[in-house]
Tab-separated table of C-alpha atoms in Angstrom:
chain	number	residue	atom	x	y	z
A	1	UNK	CA	-125.081	96.641	-133.001
A	2	UNK	CA	-121.459	97.223	-132.034
A	3	UNK	CA	-119.591	94.389	-130.327
A	4	UNK	CA	-117.390	96.877	-128.472
A	5	UNK	CA	-113.680	97.558	-128.733
A	6	UNK	CA	-111.262	94.726	-129.427
A	7	UNK	CA	-109.090	93.775	-126.468
A	8	UNK	CA	-105.490	94.795	-127.091
A	9	UNK	CA	-102.760	92.189	-126.917
A	10	UNK	CA	-99.968	92.939	-124.464
A	11	UNK	CA	-96.579	92.792	-126.184
A	12	UNK	CA	-93.192	93.248	-124.520
A	13	UNK	CA	-90.385	94.527	-126.732
A	14	UNK	CA	-86.880	94.216	-125.304
A	15	UNK	CA	-84.517	96.585	-127.099
A	16	UNK	CA	-85.660	99.930	-128.481
A	17	UNK	CA	-83.002	100.565	-131.092
A	18	UNK	CA	-83.918	101.255	-134.706
A	19	UNK	CA	-85.516	97.846	-135.363
A	20	UNK	CA	-87.212	97.595	-131.974
A	21	UNK	CA	-88.643	101.109	-132.167
A	22	UNK	CA	-89.851	100.747	-135.767
A	23	UNK	CA	-91.730	97.516	-135.161
A	24	UNK	CA	-93.007	98.617	-131.737
A	25	UNK	CA	-94.549	101.607	-133.469
A	26	UNK	CA	-96.007	99.311	-136.128
A	27	UNK	CA	-97.587	97.056	-133.505
A	28	UNK	CA	-99.348	99.949	-131.815
A	29	UNK	CA	-100.312	101.468	-135.165
A	30	UNK	CA	-102.057	98.182	-136.007
A	31	UNK	CA	-104.675	98.952	-133.379
A	32	UNK	CA	-104.398	95.449	-131.968
A	33	UNK	CA	-101.559	95.685	-129.469
A	34	UNK	CA	-100.136	97.780	-126.691
A	35	UNK	CA	-96.386	97.719	-126.169
A	36	UNK	CA	-94.334	97.625	-123.013
A	37	UNK	CA	-90.912	98.723	-124.246
A	38	UNK	CA	-87.780	97.806	-122.321
A	39	UNK	CA	-85.412	100.647	-123.110
A	40	UNK	CA	-82.019	100.056	-121.548
A	41	UNK	CA	-80.476	103.170	-123.095
A	42	UNK	CA	-80.705	105.975	-120.570
A	43	UNK	CA	-80.660	108.653	-123.279
A	44	UNK	CA	-83.413	107.066	-125.388
A	45	UNK	CA	-85.469	106.510	-122.253
A	46	UNK	CA	-85.225	110.222	-121.464
A	47	UNK	CA	-86.275	111.111	-125.031
A	48	UNK	CA	-89.363	108.912	-124.773
A	49	UNK	CA	-90.351	110.180	-121.337
A	50	UNK	CA	-89.976	113.823	-122.342
A	51	UNK	CA	-91.020	114.224	-125.959
A	52	UNK	CA	-91.378	110.756	-127.476
A	53	UNK	CA	-89.669	109.423	-130.593
A	54	UNK	CA	-90.074	110.801	-134.104
A	55	UNK	CA	-90.842	108.050	-136.619
A	56	UNK	CA	-90.098	108.709	-140.280
A	57	UNK	CA	-90.918	105.575	-142.255
A	58	UNK	CA	-91.803	105.110	-145.902
A	59	UNK	CA	-93.587	101.909	-144.936
A	60	UNK	CA	-95.352	102.818	-141.703
A	61	UNK	CA	-95.727	106.577	-142.114
A	62	UNK	CA	-94.553	109.429	-139.926
A	63	UNK	CA	-95.332	110.317	-136.351
A	64	UNK	CA	-93.926	113.063	-134.165
A	65	UNK	CA	-93.513	112.368	-130.470
A	66	UNK	CA	-94.610	108.726	-130.449
A	67	UNK	CA	-94.614	107.018	-127.072
A	68	UNK	CA	-95.337	103.337	-126.478
A	69	UNK	CA	-98.084	102.342	-124.037
A	70	UNK	CA	-95.454	101.798	-121.365
A	71	UNK	CA	-91.681	102.184	-121.181
A	72	UNK	CA	-89.428	100.667	-118.505
A	73	UNK	CA	-85.675	100.560	-117.978
A	74	UNK	CA	-85.237	96.871	-117.075
A	75	UNK	CA	-86.651	93.481	-118.007
A	76	UNK	CA	-87.377	92.947	-114.310
A	77	UNK	CA	-89.769	95.908	-114.367
A	78	UNK	CA	-91.534	94.505	-117.405
A	79	UNK	CA	-92.087	91.098	-115.786
A	80	UNK	CA	-95.155	92.246	-113.847
A	81	UNK	CA	-97.744	90.827	-116.249
A	82	UNK	CA	-98.363	88.207	-118.905
A	83	UNK	CA	-97.699	88.926	-122.570
A	84	UNK	CA	-99.030	87.415	-125.764
A	85	UNK	CA	-95.653	88.100	-127.386
A	86	UNK	CA	-92.212	88.805	-125.979
A	87	UNK	CA	-90.099	90.323	-128.743
A	88	UNK	CA	-86.325	90.452	-128.388
A	89	UNK	CA	-85.040	93.198	-130.686
A	90	UNK	CA	-81.779	93.633	-128.800
A	91	UNK	CA	-78.819	92.430	-130.842
A	92	UNK	CA	-77.645	88.906	-130.169
A	93	UNK	CA	-74.226	89.226	-128.523
A	94	UNK	CA	-73.855	86.067	-126.397
A	95	UNK	CA	-70.260	87.006	-125.598
A	96	UNK	CA	-71.822	89.691	-123.369
A	97	UNK	CA	-75.220	88.211	-122.434
A	98	UNK	CA	-77.262	85.326	-123.790
A	99	UNK	CA	-80.889	85.740	-124.798
A	100	UNK	CA	-82.220	83.424	-122.034
A	101	UNK	CA	-80.250	85.399	-119.447
A	102	UNK	CA	-81.525	88.703	-120.817
A	103	UNK	CA	-85.125	87.448	-120.757
A	104	UNK	CA	-84.783	85.454	-117.523
A	105	UNK	CA	-87.255	87.542	-115.454
A	106	UNK	CA	-89.931	87.031	-118.116
A	107	UNK	CA	-89.144	83.311	-118.396
A	108	UNK	CA	-89.274	82.997	-114.595
A	109	UNK	CA	-92.733	84.574	-114.511
A	110	UNK	CA	-93.850	82.149	-117.195
A	111	UNK	CA	-92.656	79.237	-115.055
A	112	UNK	CA	-94.318	80.540	-111.907
A	113	UNK	CA	-97.674	81.391	-113.494
A	114	UNK	CA	-98.134	79.431	-116.731
A	115	UNK	CA	-100.745	81.074	-118.964
A	116	UNK	CA	-103.374	78.978	-120.697
A	117	UNK	CA	-102.324	80.187	-124.143
A	118	UNK	CA	-98.837	79.735	-125.563
A	119	UNK	CA	-96.584	82.780	-125.220
A	120	UNK	CA	-94.815	83.777	-128.431
A	121	UNK	CA	-91.099	84.551	-128.047
A	122	UNK	CA	-90.046	86.511	-131.138
A	123	UNK	CA	-86.394	86.981	-132.107
A	124	UNK	CA	-85.893	90.009	-134.361
A	125	UNK	CA	-82.163	89.395	-134.541
A	126	UNK	CA	-79.479	88.465	-137.037
A	127	UNK	CA	-77.602	85.201	-136.978
A	128	UNK	CA	-77.658	81.429	-137.269
A	129	UNK	CA	-78.654	79.228	-134.344
A	130	UNK	CA	-79.688	82.182	-132.217
A	131	UNK	CA	-82.822	80.273	-131.205
A	132	UNK	CA	-80.919	77.266	-129.804
A	133	UNK	CA	-80.284	78.469	-126.260
A	134	UNK	CA	-83.772	79.979	-125.921
A	135	UNK	CA	-85.424	76.735	-127.044
A	136	UNK	CA	-83.258	74.862	-124.532
A	137	UNK	CA	-84.207	77.251	-121.714
A	138	UNK	CA	-87.922	77.089	-122.494
A	139	UNK	CA	-87.729	73.285	-122.669
A	140	UNK	CA	-87.170	73.350	-118.894
A	141	UNK	CA	-90.263	75.474	-118.255
A	142	UNK	CA	-93.592	73.725	-117.716
A	143	UNK	CA	-95.546	76.332	-119.677
A	144	UNK	CA	-96.636	76.503	-123.323
A	145	UNK	CA	-94.558	78.719	-125.595
A	146	UNK	CA	-93.652	79.199	-129.237
A	147	UNK	CA	-90.318	80.529	-130.534
A	148	UNK	CA	-90.667	82.661	-133.671
A	149	UNK	CA	-87.775	84.011	-135.727
A	150	UNK	CA	-87.855	87.212	-137.711
A	151	UNK	CA	-85.586	88.185	-140.591
A	152	UNK	CA	-85.738	91.968	-141.023
A	153	UNK	CA	-84.961	93.279	-144.509
A	154	UNK	CA	-85.119	97.000	-143.883
A	155	UNK	CA	-82.823	100.030	-143.934
A	156	UNK	CA	-83.625	101.748	-140.674
A	157	UNK	CA	-81.416	103.924	-138.508
A	158	UNK	CA	-81.697	105.728	-135.194
A	159	UNK	CA	-80.325	109.260	-135.526
A	160	UNK	CA	-80.136	112.390	-133.379
A	161	UNK	CA	-78.952	110.303	-130.453
A	162	UNK	CA	-81.839	107.847	-130.812
A	163	UNK	CA	-84.567	110.501	-130.809
A	164	UNK	CA	-85.522	109.939	-134.456
A	165	UNK	CA	-86.065	106.622	-136.268
A	166	UNK	CA	-85.662	106.796	-140.042
A	167	UNK	CA	-86.634	103.998	-142.419
A	168	UNK	CA	-85.708	104.773	-145.995
A	169	UNK	CA	-86.599	103.049	-149.238
A	170	UNK	CA	-89.512	100.780	-150.011
A	171	UNK	CA	-87.666	97.545	-149.253
A	172	UNK	CA	-89.135	96.939	-145.789
A	173	UNK	CA	-89.818	93.205	-145.513
A	174	UNK	CA	-90.248	91.050	-142.449
A	175	UNK	CA	-90.042	87.266	-142.799
A	176	UNK	CA	-91.405	85.364	-139.793
A	177	UNK	CA	-91.580	81.679	-138.952
A	178	UNK	CA	-91.678	79.431	-135.900
A	179	UNK	CA	-89.138	76.876	-134.695
A	180	UNK	CA	-90.017	73.374	-133.565
A	181	UNK	CA	-89.361	72.756	-129.872
A	182	UNK	CA	-87.078	69.913	-128.669
A	183	UNK	CA	-88.955	66.598	-128.620
A	184	UNK	CA	-88.392	66.135	-124.871
A	185	UNK	CA	-89.806	69.538	-123.861
A	186	UNK	CA	-93.280	70.501	-122.749
A	187	UNK	CA	-93.546	72.673	-125.845
A	188	UNK	CA	-93.147	69.659	-128.109
A	189	UNK	CA	-96.679	68.911	-126.975
A	190	UNK	CA	-97.943	72.318	-128.013
A	191	UNK	CA	-100.329	71.726	-130.852
A	192	UNK	CA	-98.753	72.640	-134.183
A	193	UNK	CA	-101.885	74.589	-134.929
A	194	UNK	CA	-101.173	76.794	-131.896
A	195	UNK	CA	-97.778	77.666	-133.361
A	196	UNK	CA	-99.327	78.443	-136.713
A	197	UNK	CA	-102.007	80.565	-135.061
A	198	UNK	CA	-99.461	82.536	-133.027
A	199	UNK	CA	-97.497	83.205	-136.202
A	200	UNK	CA	-100.637	84.116	-138.165
A	201	UNK	CA	-101.822	86.566	-135.489
A	202	UNK	CA	-98.438	88.281	-135.326
A	203	UNK	CA	-98.271	88.614	-139.108
A	204	UNK	CA	-101.783	90.063	-139.011
A	205	UNK	CA	-100.729	92.794	-136.600
A	206	UNK	CA	-97.848	93.917	-138.792
A	207	UNK	CA	-99.984	93.777	-141.945
A	208	UNK	CA	-102.643	95.905	-140.280
A	209	UNK	CA	-99.977	98.555	-139.748
A	210	UNK	CA	-99.011	98.481	-143.425
A	211	UNK	CA	-96.001	96.208	-143.082
A	212	UNK	CA	-94.698	93.893	-145.757
A	213	UNK	CA	-94.682	90.657	-143.770
A	214	UNK	CA	-94.312	87.072	-144.930
A	215	UNK	CA	-94.900	83.823	-143.051
A	216	UNK	CA	-92.022	81.539	-144.063
A	217	UNK	CA	-92.662	77.901	-144.810
A	218	UNK	CA	-89.170	77.155	-143.456
A	219	UNK	CA	-87.689	79.856	-141.233
A	220	UNK	CA	-84.312	78.079	-141.042
A	221	UNK	CA	-83.863	78.447	-144.809
A	222	UNK	CA	-84.932	82.104	-144.555
A	223	UNK	CA	-82.306	82.701	-141.858
A	224	UNK	CA	-79.536	81.213	-144.007
A	225	UNK	CA	-80.681	83.396	-146.891
A	226	UNK	CA	-80.449	86.500	-144.693
A	227	UNK	CA	-77.067	85.596	-143.233
A	228	UNK	CA	-75.556	85.482	-146.736
A	229	UNK	CA	-75.661	89.285	-146.748
A	230	UNK	CA	-74.622	89.638	-143.114
A	231	UNK	CA	-71.607	87.334	-143.384
A	232	UNK	CA	-70.332	89.038	-146.522
A	233	UNK	CA	-71.242	92.723	-146.624
A	234	UNK	CA	-71.518	93.327	-142.872
A	235	UNK	CA	-68.203	91.709	-142.041
A	236	UNK	CA	-66.166	93.122	-144.933
A	237	UNK	CA	-67.578	96.621	-144.418
A	238	UNK	CA	-66.663	96.369	-140.741
A	239	UNK	CA	-63.103	95.146	-141.267
A	240	UNK	CA	-62.460	97.843	-143.894
A	241	UNK	CA	-64.513	100.582	-142.174
A	242	UNK	CA	-66.226	101.122	-145.535
A	243	UNK	CA	-69.793	101.652	-146.725
A	244	UNK	CA	-71.484	99.049	-148.939
A	245	UNK	CA	-70.796	100.942	-152.166
A	246	UNK	CA	-67.094	101.162	-151.400
A	247	UNK	CA	-66.795	97.376	-151.066
A	248	UNK	CA	-68.437	97.009	-154.484
A	249	UNK	CA	-66.069	99.492	-156.119
A	250	UNK	CA	-63.030	97.197	-155.926
A	251	UNK	CA	-62.922	94.021	-157.997
A	252	UNK	CA	-61.023	91.989	-155.413
A	253	UNK	CA	-63.514	93.045	-152.761
A	254	UNK	CA	-66.476	91.988	-154.922
A	255	UNK	CA	-64.791	88.620	-155.428
A	256	UNK	CA	-64.266	88.244	-151.677
A	257	UNK	CA	-67.947	89.033	-151.022
A	258	UNK	CA	-69.007	86.284	-153.416
A	259	UNK	CA	-66.479	83.788	-152.045
A	260	UNK	CA	-67.771	84.315	-148.505
A	261	UNK	CA	-71.340	83.756	-149.631
A	262	UNK	CA	-70.407	80.564	-151.461
A	263	UNK	CA	-68.779	79.224	-148.300
A	264	UNK	CA	-71.968	79.950	-146.363
A	265	UNK	CA	-74.023	78.199	-149.039
A	266	UNK	CA	-71.828	75.106	-148.694
A	267	UNK	CA	-72.487	75.018	-144.953
A	268	UNK	CA	-76.223	75.630	-145.338
A	269	UNK	CA	-76.654	72.846	-147.881
A	270	UNK	CA	-74.738	70.432	-145.678
A	271	UNK	CA	-76.714	71.343	-142.577
A	272	UNK	CA	-80.278	71.704	-143.887
A	273	UNK	CA	-82.364	68.783	-145.152
A	274	UNK	CA	-82.931	68.886	-148.930
A	275	UNK	CA	-86.069	70.769	-149.930
A	276	UNK	CA	-87.545	72.946	-152.642
A	277	UNK	CA	-86.947	75.971	-150.393
A	278	UNK	CA	-83.233	75.180	-150.198
A	279	UNK	CA	-83.033	74.793	-153.961
A	280	UNK	CA	-84.890	78.069	-154.560
A	281	UNK	CA	-83.453	80.351	-151.886
A	282	UNK	CA	-79.940	78.942	-151.505
A	283	UNK	CA	-78.830	78.327	-155.079
A	284	UNK	CA	-75.526	79.594	-156.492
A	285	UNK	CA	-77.466	82.145	-158.538
A	286	UNK	CA	-78.536	83.850	-155.305
A	287	UNK	CA	-74.962	85.093	-154.811
A	288	UNK	CA	-74.968	86.888	-158.160
A	289	UNK	CA	-78.440	88.270	-157.466
A	290	UNK	CA	-77.419	89.714	-154.092
A	291	UNK	CA	-74.413	91.549	-155.520
A	292	UNK	CA	-76.376	92.738	-158.555
A	293	UNK	CA	-79.239	94.078	-156.429
A	294	UNK	CA	-76.986	96.246	-154.274
A	295	UNK	CA	-76.620	99.913	-155.153
A	296	UNK	CA	-72.992	100.434	-156.243
A	297	UNK	CA	-73.167	103.988	-154.876
A	298	UNK	CA	-74.693	102.980	-151.558
A	299	UNK	CA	-73.504	104.937	-148.527
A	300	UNK	CA	-75.186	102.440	-146.190
A	301	UNK	CA	-73.098	101.331	-143.224
A	302	UNK	CA	-74.207	97.941	-141.843
A	303	UNK	CA	-75.197	97.796	-138.195
A	304	UNK	CA	-72.077	95.779	-137.334
A	305	UNK	CA	-69.940	98.649	-138.609
A	306	UNK	CA	-72.095	101.207	-136.811
A	307	UNK	CA	-71.573	99.278	-133.574
A	308	UNK	CA	-67.818	99.429	-134.155
A	309	UNK	CA	-68.052	103.161	-134.902
A	310	UNK	CA	-69.645	103.677	-131.482
A	311	UNK	CA	-67.381	101.233	-129.660
A	312	UNK	CA	-70.140	98.704	-128.970
A	313	UNK	CA	-69.740	94.895	-129.034
A	314	UNK	CA	-70.763	93.421	-132.389
A	315	UNK	CA	-72.814	90.402	-133.535
A	316	UNK	CA	-69.724	88.318	-134.254
A	317	UNK	CA	-70.797	85.040	-132.637
A	318	UNK	CA	-74.406	85.265	-133.810
A	319	UNK	CA	-73.585	85.965	-137.454
A	320	UNK	CA	-70.186	84.378	-138.093
A	321	UNK	CA	-69.737	82.005	-135.153
A	322	UNK	CA	-73.139	80.442	-135.753
A	323	UNK	CA	-72.201	79.546	-139.326
A	324	UNK	CA	-68.798	78.179	-138.279
A	325	UNK	CA	-70.304	75.943	-135.584
A	326	UNK	CA	-72.610	74.411	-138.211
A	327	UNK	CA	-69.633	74.054	-140.559
A	328	UNK	CA	-67.606	72.221	-137.923
A	329	UNK	CA	-70.532	69.886	-137.173
A	330	UNK	CA	-70.679	68.891	-140.842
A	331	UNK	CA	-66.904	68.982	-141.547
A	332	UNK	CA	-67.253	71.763	-144.128
A	333	UNK	CA	-64.120	73.813	-144.770
A	334	UNK	CA	-64.517	77.617	-144.629
A	335	UNK	CA	-61.012	79.127	-144.942
A	336	UNK	CA	-62.067	82.671	-145.910
A	337	UNK	CA	-64.773	82.832	-143.274
A	338	UNK	CA	-62.296	81.514	-140.673
A	339	UNK	CA	-60.032	84.474	-141.449
A	340	UNK	CA	-62.912	86.943	-141.222
A	341	UNK	CA	-63.914	85.452	-137.870
A	342	UNK	CA	-60.365	85.696	-136.529
A	343	UNK	CA	-60.100	89.381	-137.462
A	344	UNK	CA	-63.483	90.285	-136.017
A	345	UNK	CA	-62.784	88.296	-132.841
A	346	UNK	CA	-59.688	90.384	-132.140
A	347	UNK	CA	-61.704	93.585	-132.528
A	348	UNK	CA	-64.573	92.149	-130.455
A	349	UNK	CA	-62.223	91.316	-127.589
A	350	UNK	CA	-60.946	94.903	-127.591
A	351	UNK	CA	-64.499	96.263	-127.530
A	352	UNK	CA	-65.614	94.008	-124.684
A	353	UNK	CA	-62.504	94.557	-122.575
A	354	UNK	CA	-62.052	98.266	-123.101
A	355	UNK	CA	-61.892	100.321	-119.867
């Protein structure tokens, strides 16, 4: 005898760029969720309303004219119901808007009508310390919540003005893990098992869609591992306006990439408590492995460079500033990274202040 259809989980995804669209599609493909997508881009919103998005993914398959369950233009519009998960896939650019400010209507609803079950806030963003201000904001809310980080290892791009999402290669990998809440917050009382269950359920949704997802034992270590690539390749490609392969073609550039990663490793080891995960994922050998694994002929342009190409503010504070703040806290010198940060900050100021 059939038990009837499974109730779909309501998921809000804020940011429908390449990453947001790809994983929104995956959530609905899983058969266990329905997505309310906050699409702030007027053009992409028009595409979805008229014909939907075309998904071309080696991991999740292809779909012509995909539309999420619901699409809205603002976070305020989305804050008309409770969600099991609120996923922020918009890039972290606190120089323009912080994550708590961006999500404030959803956080306000949580405060006004606390649900019985913990709400999962999921950050599919690059950077170090990007969870800090959200954890602090949620600590003031008398409602149960869990903050989950996601490290996206995937080559995905929005083309044709955002109408088509292309994910190439078989390297799609999503590493997820939850952050502990401040000890003085209501969420410090949330049972650890609830956090593990929220993480397990989310991983299950992505796996059901065919995703390569991993629950990290220590998400902080996983974030430092991911930022090694971002701090080196993303920043150098952006400052030189060059694709990944071009930065590997020059010996001095390859040396600079490695030097930047070694500075990040010094900060990570000073900041993180010693563990087997640190020894395994943040060893000196990792630097050689990262450079070796990259395609020397790669034409890939990191998202930071793509943002510069289009005149959009970049993830300077999230990726580089976050590392430097940890370095300062532990008195770790980072001369090469300081120079990279200075150069990017000049460009960032121009982008933010342009007419």
